[in-house]
């Protein structure tokens, strides 16, 4: 158990927020700010109209948005972010059909040690191309990614595109399925999570999060399938895949894990249809301090829940 509690000195993602529509504005529903109490206070006093700030920009454009620098930008909390050492962010809208359910915002700090990737891919001429991404100090991997296109079904983004399901990939530096394996290995990237981001219209977006051992995005990832599972008389979800930095694979065909609506973090997403982000939440696996759980919709229904723990 000591190994589980051996936290990395730096996290790739510093802040994660959930903004939900309330009338004509987005208001803060939940967030994990780590020790950035000043930024948390400022954020709790904010709301965003469509097109305003990073959450409002994702709402207005109806797609994931990457903002690599705050100075001189439409970001509304620049002074507080600067005081907290935050330098970049990614906003991901969560749609059920044409209805906006929430906007997830992740904010990162920049230094020479943080390695990882948060990427947004979109379809163009029958290929997936990089819309934008944040890579920290992984500059060579960023360059490789900018010059890599994925056909339907190839690599992590292409696999998510073809299956329209979330996917986990292990051993990115040596895995033959990961197209950028050589540059990923050199950057120290180990685990990849990809998920489809449904948006209104016919545009395809795929979000990928690539985690490195020294500055991980998370130490545990889970994919829950809510399409067919039932727990008792209510629709629940079954663990379809999962990996933990200490425990290894979490999925066991002979001993499947189920969760019911409103039971624990995953159940809260199933019950509410909204993302759930919290630090110190009850029901977390032993040794973890925070959770991010996101619904993946097919039409108006939650089809999957993707979660990661730190």
mmCIF file of C-alpha atoms in Angstrom:
data_model
loop_
_atom_site.group_PDB
_atom_site.id
_atom_site.type_symbol
_atom_site.label_atom_id
_atom_site.label_comp_id
_atom_site.label_asym_id
_atom_site.label_seq_id
_atom_site.Cartn_x
_atom_site.Cartn_y
_atom_site.Cartn_z
ATOM 1 C CA UNK A 1 0.000 0.000 0.000
ATOM 2 C CA UNK A 2 2.903 2.363 0.555
ATOM 3 C CA UNK A 3 3.605 2.331 -3.164
ATOM 4 C CA UNK A 4 0.039 3.471 -3.888
ATOM 5 C CA UNK A 5 0.513 6.452 -1.608
ATOM 6 C CA UNK A 6 3.847 7.411 -3.162
ATOM 7 C CA UNK A 7 2.555 10.462 -4.983
ATOM 8 C CA UNK A 8 4.487 12.055 -7.866
ATOM 9 C CA UNK A 9 6.122 15.391 -7.130
ATOM 10 C CA UNK A 10 4.211 17.069 -9.959
ATOM 11 C CA UNK A 11 0.914 16.358 -11.664
ATOM 12 C CA UNK A 12 0.489 17.116 -15.351
ATOM 13 C CA UNK A 13 -2.998 18.543 -14.718
ATOM 14 C CA UNK A 14 -3.212 21.062 -11.875
ATOM 15 C CA UNK A 15 -6.927 21.940 -11.946
ATOM 16 C CA UNK A 16 -10.048 20.170 -13.225
ATOM 17 C CA UNK A 17 -13.444 21.889 -13.261
ATOM 18 C CA UNK A 18 -17.030 21.077 -14.248
ATOM 19 C CA UNK A 19 -19.159 23.980 -15.506
ATOM 20 C CA UNK A 20 -22.885 23.405 -16.091
ATOM 21 C CA UNK A 21 -25.513 25.563 -17.828
ATOM 22 C CA UNK A 22 -27.841 27.471 -15.562
ATOM 23 C CA UNK A 23 -30.096 29.692 -17.605
ATOM 24 C CA UNK A 24 -27.919 31.633 -20.032
ATOM 25 C CA UNK A 25 -24.643 31.093 -18.154
ATOM 26 C CA UNK A 26 -22.241 28.378 -17.084
ATOM 27 C CA UNK A 27 -21.749 28.020 -13.330
ATOM 28 C CA UNK A 28 -19.227 25.965 -11.402
ATOM 29 C CA UNK A 29 -20.604 22.569 -10.344
ATOM 30 C CA UNK A 30 -17.455 20.915 -8.983
ATOM 31 C CA UNK A 31 -13.694 21.122 -9.175
ATOM 32 C CA UNK A 32 -10.368 19.844 -7.956
ATOM 33 C CA UNK A 33 -7.912 22.677 -7.321
ATOM 34 C CA UNK A 34 -5.293 20.792 -5.329
ATOM 35 C CA UNK A 35 -3.686 23.362 -3.061
ATOM 36 C CA UNK A 36 -4.545 26.355 -5.271
ATOM 37 C CA UNK A 37 -7.025 27.859 -2.822
ATOM 38 C CA UNK A 38 -6.771 31.398 -4.183
ATOM 39 C CA UNK A 39 -7.611 30.299 -7.710
ATOM 40 C CA UNK A 40 -10.437 28.125 -6.348
ATOM 41 C CA UNK A 41 -11.955 31.131 -4.573
ATOM 42 C CA UNK A 42 -11.839 33.293 -7.686
ATOM 43 C CA UNK A 43 -13.323 30.492 -9.801
ATOM 44 C CA UNK A 44 -16.213 29.961 -7.408
ATOM 45 C CA UNK A 45 -17.246 33.579 -7.931
ATOM 46 C CA UNK A 46 -17.309 33.296 -11.725
ATOM 47 C CA UNK A 47 -19.937 32.428 -14.323
ATOM 48 C CA UNK A 48 -19.632 32.462 -18.093
ATOM 49 C CA UNK A 49 -21.999 33.430 -20.893
ATOM 50 C CA UNK A 50 -21.806 31.645 -24.239
ATOM 51 C CA UNK A 51 -18.539 32.677 -25.886
ATOM 52 C CA UNK A 52 -17.099 34.119 -22.656
ATOM 53 C CA UNK A 53 -13.907 32.708 -21.149
ATOM 54 C CA UNK A 54 -12.577 29.234 -21.833
ATOM 55 C CA UNK A 55 -15.762 27.344 -20.796
ATOM 56 C CA UNK A 56 -17.964 29.717 -22.775
ATOM 57 C CA UNK A 57 -15.733 29.395 -25.834
ATOM 58 C CA UNK A 58 -16.209 25.611 -25.918
ATOM 59 C CA UNK A 59 -19.967 26.125 -25.454
ATOM 60 C CA UNK A 60 -20.191 28.634 -28.292
ATOM 61 C CA UNK A 61 -18.058 26.669 -30.743
ATOM 62 C CA UNK A 62 -19.555 23.313 -29.811
ATOM 63 C CA UNK A 63 -16.178 21.571 -29.785
ATOM 64 C CA UNK A 64 -13.125 21.001 -27.571
ATOM 65 C CA UNK A 65 -10.873 24.061 -27.308
ATOM 66 C CA UNK A 66 -7.146 24.199 -26.454
ATOM 67 C CA UNK A 67 -5.686 27.458 -25.121
ATOM 68 C CA UNK A 68 -1.902 27.318 -24.800
ATOM 69 C CA UNK A 69 -1.359 30.779 -23.348
ATOM 70 C CA UNK A 70 -3.562 33.038 -21.258
ATOM 71 C CA UNK A 71 -1.880 36.453 -21.655
ATOM 72 C CA UNK A 72 -3.842 38.621 -24.063
ATOM 73 C CA UNK A 73 -6.430 35.883 -24.624
ATOM 74 C CA UNK A 74 -10.144 35.503 -23.915
ATOM 75 C CA UNK A 75 -9.330 33.696 -20.647
ATOM 76 C CA UNK A 76 -11.119 35.585 -17.834
ATOM 77 C CA UNK A 77 -9.093 34.580 -14.774
ATOM 78 C CA UNK A 78 -5.657 35.615 -16.033
ATOM 79 C CA UNK A 79 -4.376 37.309 -12.867
ATOM 80 C CA UNK A 80 -5.501 34.487 -10.600
ATOM 81 C CA UNK A 81 -4.075 31.901 -12.998
ATOM 82 C CA UNK A 82 -0.744 33.700 -13.139
ATOM 83 C CA UNK A 83 -0.583 33.819 -9.332
ATOM 84 C CA UNK A 84 -1.275 30.071 -9.250
ATOM 85 C CA UNK A 85 1.317 29.292 -11.936
ATOM 86 C CA UNK A 86 -1.294 28.108 -14.450
ATOM 87 C CA UNK A 87 -0.420 28.712 -18.084
ATOM 88 C CA UNK A 88 -2.700 26.698 -20.383
ATOM 89 C CA UNK A 89 -6.047 24.959 -20.531
ATOM 90 C CA UNK A 90 -8.349 22.645 -22.448
ATOM 91 C CA UNK A 91 -12.159 22.877 -22.407
ATOM 92 C CA UNK A 92 -14.277 19.914 -23.506
ATOM 93 C CA UNK A 93 -18.059 20.272 -23.952
ATOM 94 C CA UNK A 94 -20.252 17.318 -22.998
ATOM 95 C CA UNK A 95 -23.319 17.074 -25.236
ATOM 96 C CA UNK A 96 -26.334 14.764 -25.050
ATOM 97 C CA UNK A 97 -27.510 15.074 -28.632
ATOM 98 C CA UNK A 98 -27.772 18.822 -29.200
ATOM 99 C CA UNK A 99 -28.102 19.637 -25.484
ATOM 100 C CA UNK A 100 -25.075 20.890 -23.589
ATOM 101 C CA UNK A 101 -24.790 19.034 -20.276
ATOM 102 C CA UNK A 102 -21.480 20.471 -19.026
ATOM 103 C CA UNK A 103 -18.041 21.750 -19.947
ATOM 104 C CA UNK A 104 -14.958 20.074 -18.473
ATOM 105 C CA UNK A 105 -11.962 22.397 -18.078
ATOM 106 C CA UNK A 106 -8.449 21.196 -17.278
ATOM 107 C CA UNK A 107 -5.686 23.690 -16.493
ATOM 108 C CA UNK A 108 -1.956 23.001 -16.555
ATOM 109 C CA UNK A 109 1.291 24.626 -15.485
ATOM 110 C CA UNK A 110 4.356 24.756 -17.702
ATOM 111 C CA UNK A 111 7.931 23.901 -16.762
ATOM 112 C CA UNK A 112 10.842 21.829 -18.048
ATOM 113 C CA UNK A 113 9.795 18.727 -16.118
ATOM 114 C CA UNK A 114 6.121 18.185 -16.945
ATOM 115 C CA UNK A 115 5.624 15.608 -19.652
ATOM 116 C CA UNK A 116 2.268 14.468 -21.009
ATOM 117 C CA UNK A 117 -0.273 15.207 -23.696
ATOM 118 C CA UNK A 118 -3.864 16.376 -23.965
ATOM 119 C CA UNK A 119 -4.797 16.215 -27.640
ATOM 120 C CA UNK A 120 -7.857 17.084 -29.717
ATOM 121 C CA UNK A 121 -8.207 15.322 -33.085
ATOM 122 C CA UNK A 122 -10.758 16.031 -35.815
ATOM 123 C CA UNK A 123 -11.661 14.457 -39.133
ATOM 124 C CA UNK A 124 -10.396 15.956 -42.365
ATOM 125 C CA UNK A 125 -10.376 14.298 -45.785
ATOM 126 C CA UNK A 126 -11.050 10.818 -44.333
ATOM 127 C CA UNK A 127 -8.222 11.158 -41.793
ATOM 128 C CA UNK A 128 -7.927 12.330 -38.203
ATOM 129 C CA UNK A 129 -5.594 15.304 -37.888
ATOM 130 C CA UNK A 130 -4.444 17.187 -34.822
ATOM 131 C CA UNK A 131 -6.725 20.105 -34.059
ATOM 132 C CA UNK A 132 -4.465 21.205 -31.197
ATOM 133 C CA UNK A 133 -2.878 19.868 -28.036
ATOM 134 C CA UNK A 134 -0.886 20.655 -24.923
ATOM 135 C CA UNK A 135 2.301 18.623 -24.323
ATOM 136 C CA UNK A 136 4.229 20.355 -21.558
ATOM 137 C CA UNK A 137 7.938 19.810 -22.133
ATOM 138 C CA UNK A 138 7.420 16.991 -24.692
ATOM 139 C CA UNK A 139 8.306 19.277 -27.610
ATOM 140 C CA UNK A 140 9.593 16.598 -29.992
ATOM 141 C CA UNK A 141 6.514 14.448 -29.398
ATOM 142 C CA UNK A 142 4.382 17.528 -30.057
ATOM 143 C CA UNK A 143 6.144 18.053 -33.395
ATOM 144 C CA UNK A 144 5.657 14.401 -34.339
ATOM 145 C CA UNK A 145 1.973 14.617 -33.435
ATOM 146 C CA UNK A 146 1.483 17.733 -35.551
ATOM 147 C CA UNK A 147 2.797 15.777 -38.540
ATOM 148 C CA UNK A 148 0.864 12.536 -37.917
ATOM 149 C CA UNK A 149 -2.503 11.689 -39.473
ATOM 150 C CA UNK A 150 -4.594 8.686 -38.494
ATOM 151 C CA UNK A 151 -6.689 6.598 -40.887
ATOM 152 C CA UNK A 152 -9.922 5.082 -39.642
ATOM 153 C CA UNK A 153 -9.057 2.343 -37.130
ATOM 154 C CA UNK A 154 -5.324 3.035 -36.765
ATOM 155 C CA UNK A 155 -3.572 4.150 -33.597
ATOM 156 C CA UNK A 156 -5.364 5.306 -30.471
ATOM 157 C CA UNK A 157 -7.273 8.216 -32.091
ATOM 158 C CA UNK A 158 -8.185 6.139 -35.141
ATOM 159 C CA UNK A 159 -9.278 3.219 -32.971
ATOM 160 C CA UNK A 160 -11.613 5.446 -30.974
ATOM 161 C CA UNK A 161 -12.937 6.931 -34.217
ATOM 162 C CA UNK A 162 -13.666 3.517 -35.738
ATOM 163 C CA UNK A 163 -15.262 1.970 -32.641
ATOM 164 C CA UNK A 164 -16.938 5.135 -31.299
ATOM 165 C CA UNK A 165 -15.941 3.906 -27.838
ATOM 166 C CA UNK A 166 -13.370 4.967 -25.243
ATOM 167 C CA UNK A 167 -10.088 3.031 -25.348
ATOM 168 C CA UNK A 168 -7.070 2.471 -23.113
ATOM 169 C CA UNK A 169 -3.583 1.721 -24.431
ATOM 170 C CA UNK A 170 -0.659 0.484 -22.337
ATOM 171 C CA UNK A 171 3.099 0.612 -22.917
ATOM 172 C CA UNK A 172 2.917 3.408 -25.464
ATOM 173 C CA UNK A 173 6.661 3.393 -26.026
ATOM 174 C CA UNK A 174 6.752 -0.241 -27.101
ATOM 175 C CA UNK A 175 3.223 -1.015 -28.233
ATOM 176 C CA UNK A 176 2.942 -1.797 -31.916
ATOM 177 C CA UNK A 177 -0.616 -0.438 -31.953
ATOM 178 C CA UNK A 178 0.550 3.039 -30.929
ATOM 179 C CA UNK A 179 1.695 4.698 -34.148
ATOM 180 C CA UNK A 180 3.963 7.220 -32.377
ATOM 181 C CA UNK A 181 5.606 4.580 -30.175
ATOM 182 C CA UNK A 182 9.239 5.595 -30.761
ATOM 183 C CA UNK A 183 8.731 9.275 -29.912
ATOM 184 C CA UNK A 184 6.381 8.338 -27.040
ATOM 185 C CA UNK A 185 9.082 6.104 -25.554
ATOM 186 C CA UNK A 186 11.654 8.879 -25.763
ATOM 187 C CA UNK A 187 9.225 11.276 -24.043
ATOM 188 C CA UNK A 188 8.464 8.784 -21.269
ATOM 189 C CA UNK A 189 4.774 8.423 -22.125
ATOM 190 C CA UNK A 190 3.308 5.154 -20.839
ATOM 191 C CA UNK A 191 -0.510 5.076 -20.843
ATOM 192 C CA UNK A 192 -3.051 6.472 -23.302
ATOM 193 C CA UNK A 193 -6.752 7.175 -22.895
ATOM 194 C CA UNK A 194 -8.876 8.076 -25.891
ATOM 195 C CA UNK A 195 -12.549 8.987 -25.949
ATOM 196 C CA UNK A 196 -15.015 10.191 -28.553
ATOM 197 C CA UNK A 197 -16.404 13.686 -27.996
ATOM 198 C CA UNK A 198 -19.853 13.824 -29.621
ATOM 199 C CA UNK A 199 -20.903 17.307 -30.729
ATOM 200 C CA UNK A 200 -23.878 18.676 -32.680
ATOM 201 C CA UNK A 201 -23.503 18.319 -36.430
ATOM 202 C CA UNK A 202 -21.442 15.832 -38.396
ATOM 203 C CA UNK A 203 -17.940 16.719 -37.185
ATOM 204 C CA UNK A 204 -15.836 14.048 -35.456
ATOM 205 C CA UNK A 205 -13.688 14.865 -32.416
ATOM 206 C CA UNK A 206 -11.489 12.530 -30.393
ATOM 207 C CA UNK A 207 -9.789 13.507 -27.127
ATOM 208 C CA UNK A 208 -6.602 11.688 -26.117
ATOM 209 C CA UNK A 209 -4.798 11.947 -22.779
ATOM 210 C CA UNK A 210 -1.286 10.502 -22.684
ATOM 211 C CA UNK A 211 0.264 10.000 -19.267
ATOM 212 C CA UNK A 212 3.958 9.864 -18.357
ATOM 213 C CA UNK A 213 5.439 8.057 -15.379
ATOM 214 C CA UNK A 214 7.129 11.079 -13.781
ATOM 215 C CA UNK A 215 4.284 13.588 -14.144
ATOM 216 C CA UNK A 216 1.202 11.429 -14.704
ATOM 217 C CA UNK A 217 -2.229 12.647 -15.679
ATOM 218 C CA UNK A 218 -3.493 9.915 -13.344
ATOM 219 C CA UNK A 219 -2.369 6.694 -11.676
ATOM 220 C CA UNK A 220 -5.564 4.747 -12.330
ATOM 221 C CA UNK A 221 -7.878 4.695 -15.363
ATOM 222 C CA UNK A 222 -11.274 3.008 -15.704
ATOM 223 C CA UNK A 223 -13.719 2.526 -18.606
ATOM 224 C CA UNK A 224 -17.294 1.626 -17.648
ATOM 225 C CA UNK A 225 -19.831 0.338 -20.195
ATOM 226 C CA UNK A 226 -23.376 1.486 -19.430
ATOM 227 C CA UNK A 227 -25.014 0.339 -22.665
ATOM 228 C CA UNK A 228 -26.417 -3.035 -21.596
ATOM 229 C CA UNK A 229 -25.574 -3.581 -17.933
ATOM 230 C CA UNK A 230 -28.326 -3.755 -15.314
ATOM 231 C CA UNK A 231 -27.864 -3.844 -11.571
ATOM 232 C CA UNK A 232 -31.053 -4.977 -9.901
ATOM 233 C CA UNK A 233 -33.927 -3.186 -11.603
ATOM 234 C CA UNK A 234 -31.976 -0.077 -12.638
ATOM 235 C CA UNK A 235 -29.464 0.504 -15.376
ATOM 236 C CA UNK A 236 -25.894 0.455 -14.114
ATOM 237 C CA UNK A 237 -22.485 -0.067 -15.690
ATOM 238 C CA UNK A 238 -19.870 -2.795 -15.883
ATOM 239 C CA UNK A 239 -16.116 -2.243 -15.824
ATOM 240 C CA UNK A 240 -14.984 -2.831 -19.411
ATOM 241 C CA UNK A 241 -11.294 -1.997 -18.962
ATOM 242 C CA UNK A 242 -9.014 -0.483 -16.362
ATOM 243 C CA UNK A 243 -5.413 -0.152 -15.359
ATOM 244 C CA UNK A 244 -3.700 0.952 -12.156
ATOM 245 C CA UNK A 245 -0.068 1.977 -11.752
ATOM 246 C CA UNK A 246 0.267 -0.391 -8.776
ATOM 247 C CA UNK A 247 -2.434 -3.044 -9.175
ATOM 248 C CA UNK A 248 -2.016 -3.483 -12.937
ATOM 249 C CA UNK A 249 -5.087 -4.571 -14.950
ATOM 250 C CA UNK A 250 -8.386 -4.033 -13.142
ATOM 251 C CA UNK A 251 -10.712 -5.873 -15.504
ATOM 252 C CA UNK A 252 -11.431 -9.546 -14.785
ATOM 253 C CA UNK A 253 -13.772 -11.508 -17.074
ATOM 254 C CA UNK A 254 -14.512 -14.051 -14.355
ATOM 255 C CA UNK A 255 -15.229 -11.463 -11.682
ATOM 256 C CA UNK A 256 -16.832 -8.485 -13.379
ATOM 257 C CA UNK A 257 -17.287 -5.271 -11.437
ATOM 258 C CA UNK A 258 -20.680 -3.564 -11.571
ATOM 259 C CA UNK A 259 -21.873 -0.227 -10.273
ATOM 260 C CA UNK A 260 -25.418 1.051 -9.786
ATOM 261 C CA UNK A 261 -26.623 4.618 -10.302
ATOM 262 C CA UNK A 262 -25.735 7.014 -7.480
ATOM 263 C CA UNK A 263 -23.283 4.518 -5.917
ATOM 264 C CA UNK A 264 -19.851 6.128 -5.643
ATOM 265 C CA UNK A 265 -18.322 8.504 -8.217
ATOM 266 C CA UNK A 266 -19.206 6.354 -11.249
ATOM 267 C CA UNK A 267 -22.763 5.918 -10.011
ATOM 268 C CA UNK A 268 -23.130 9.673 -9.561
ATOM 269 C CA UNK A 269 -22.318 10.159 -13.242
ATOM 270 C CA UNK A 270 -24.790 7.427 -14.226
ATOM 271 C CA UNK A 271 -27.502 8.933 -12.046
ATOM 272 C CA UNK A 272 -27.019 12.587 -12.937
ATOM 273 C CA UNK A 273 -25.693 12.331 -16.486
ATOM 274 C CA UNK A 274 -23.102 14.938 -15.508
ATOM 275 C CA UNK A 275 -19.316 14.801 -15.047
ATOM 276 C CA UNK A 276 -18.089 14.437 -11.486
ATOM 277 C CA UNK A 277 -14.845 15.934 -10.183
ATOM 278 C CA UNK A 278 -13.877 15.928 -6.551
ATOM 279 C CA UNK A 279 -10.929 15.815 -4.199
ATOM 280 C CA UNK A 280 -11.350 13.721 -1.079
ATOM 281 C CA UNK A 281 -14.618 12.235 -2.340
ATOM 282 C CA UNK A 282 -16.149 9.325 -0.419
ATOM 283 C CA UNK A 283 -16.024 5.987 -2.159
ATOM 284 C CA UNK A 284 -12.603 6.415 -3.778
ATOM 285 C CA UNK A 285 -10.316 3.371 -3.962
ATOM 286 C CA UNK A 286 -7.783 3.267 -1.133
ATOM 287 C CA UNK A 287 -4.769 5.492 -1.691
ATOM 288 C CA UNK A 288 -6.352 7.974 -4.091
ATOM 289 C CA UNK A 289 -7.217 11.573 -3.300
ATOM 290 C CA UNK A 290 -9.193 12.704 -6.338
ATOM 291 C CA UNK A 291 -11.361 11.474 -9.188
ATOM 292 C CA UNK A 292 -12.510 12.752 -12.561
ATOM 293 C CA UNK A 293 -15.464 10.836 -14.053
ATOM 294 C CA UNK A 294 -16.936 11.825 -17.425
ATOM 295 C CA UNK A 295 -20.006 10.527 -19.265
ATOM 296 C CA UNK A 296 -19.699 9.627 -22.942
ATOM 297 C CA UNK A 297 -23.071 9.989 -24.635
ATOM 298 C CA UNK A 298 -24.591 8.219 -27.595
ATOM 299 C CA UNK A 299 -27.513 10.375 -28.522
ATOM 300 C CA UNK A 300 -29.391 11.290 -25.364
ATOM 301 C CA UNK A 301 -28.156 8.331 -23.290
ATOM 302 C CA UNK A 302 -24.956 7.762 -21.319
ATOM 303 C CA UNK A 303 -23.147 4.904 -23.060
ATOM 304 C CA UNK A 304 -19.852 4.943 -21.134
ATOM 305 C CA UNK A 305 -18.231 6.518 -18.117
ATOM 306 C CA UNK A 306 -14.513 7.265 -18.232
ATOM 307 C CA UNK A 307 -12.722 7.867 -14.935
ATOM 308 C CA UNK A 308 -9.226 8.599 -13.754
ATOM 309 C CA UNK A 309 -7.849 8.819 -10.237
ATOM 310 C CA UNK A 310 -4.874 10.577 -8.649
#
